[in-house]
């Protein structure tokens, strides 16, 4: 066994064959490296684009949420003419205060967006 390995290593064709294999492996490495660098550049560009879109979207959502909270805050004391069954009282009981439903919908939308981003 060792004798046949020694003969294969010392054969006159072993040197050029090993050199050819080494050059082939270098060529494969160069092609793989350049393909990897190209893919890396494309992915970095995509990450930068997604980051910009995320920042824009986040600032938009924050502005809408701030407007929602500003609309939900009472502007002053509500005075109801008379007591017991006034029109304003009935409207508040049936509809609820303005802005609360909008805030709940926005928070629900935020949660949905976050769930898709976590996947």
PDB file of N, CA and C in Angstrom, residues 9 20 37 41 69 74-75 83-84 99 103 117:
ATOM      1  N   UNK A   9       3.478   9.298  -5.930  1.00  0.00           N
ATOM      2  CA  UNK A   9       4.003  10.619  -5.591  1.00  0.00           C
ATOM      3  C   UNK A   9       5.299  10.949  -6.333  1.00  0.00           C
ATOM      4  N   UNK A  20      -1.759  21.381 -11.916  1.00  0.00           N
ATOM      5  CA  UNK A  20      -3.013  21.647 -12.634  1.00  0.00           C
ATOM      6  C   UNK A  20      -4.203  21.643 -11.670  1.00  0.00           C
ATOM      7  N   UNK A  37     -18.732  38.420  -3.225  1.00  0.00           N
ATOM      8  CA  UNK A  37     -18.608  39.876  -3.056  1.00  0.00           C
ATOM      9  C   UNK A  37     -19.770  40.605  -3.739  1.00  0.00           C
ATOM     10  N   UNK A  41     -22.555  42.918  -1.789  1.00  0.00           N
ATOM     11  CA  UNK A  41     -22.870  44.303  -2.157  1.00  0.00           C
ATOM     12  C   UNK A  41     -24.357  44.502  -2.388  1.00  0.00           C
ATOM     13  N   UNK A  69     -53.172  60.982  19.789  1.00  0.00           N
ATOM     14  CA  UNK A  69     -53.187  61.278  21.218  1.00  0.00           C
ATOM     15  C   UNK A  69     -53.629  62.719  21.483  1.00  0.00           C
ATOM     16  N   UNK A  74     -58.856  65.695  26.224  1.00  0.00           N
ATOM     17  CA  UNK A  74     -59.946  66.673  26.333  1.00  0.00           C
ATOM     18  C   UNK A  74     -59.404  68.097  26.235  1.00  0.00           C
ATOM     19  N   UNK A  75     -60.141  68.936  25.560  1.00  0.00           N
ATOM     20  CA  UNK A  75     -59.704  70.314  25.362  1.00  0.00           C
ATOM     21  C   UNK A  75     -60.171  71.239  26.479  1.00  0.00           C
ATOM     22  N   UNK A  83     -79.272  67.935  33.762  1.00  0.00           N
ATOM     23  CA  UNK A  83     -78.740  66.660  34.225  1.00  0.00           C
ATOM     24  C   UNK A  83     -79.753  65.579  33.923  1.00  0.00           C
ATOM     25  N   UNK A  84     -79.260  64.435  33.554  1.00  0.00           N
ATOM     26  CA  UNK A  84     -80.134  63.292  33.317  1.00  0.00           C
ATOM     27  C   UNK A  84     -80.665  63.246  31.909  1.00  0.00           C
ATOM     28  N   UNK A  99     -61.430  59.964  19.194  1.00  0.00           N
ATOM     29  CA  UNK A  99     -60.003  59.686  19.158  1.00  0.00           C
ATOM     30  C   UNK A  99     -59.609  58.360  19.779  1.00  0.00           C
ATOM     31  N   UNK A 103     -57.017  55.618  18.032  1.00  0.00           N
ATOM     32  CA  UNK A 103     -55.783  55.179  18.695  1.00  0.00           C
ATOM     33  C   UNK A 103     -55.731  53.659  18.784  1.00  0.00           C
ATOM     34  N   UNK A 117     -42.632  42.013  10.787  1.00  0.00           N
ATOM     35  CA  UNK A 117     -41.199  42.289  10.788  1.00  0.00           C
ATOM     36  C   UNK A 117     -40.421  41.247  11.587  1.00  0.00           C
TER      37      UNK A 117
END
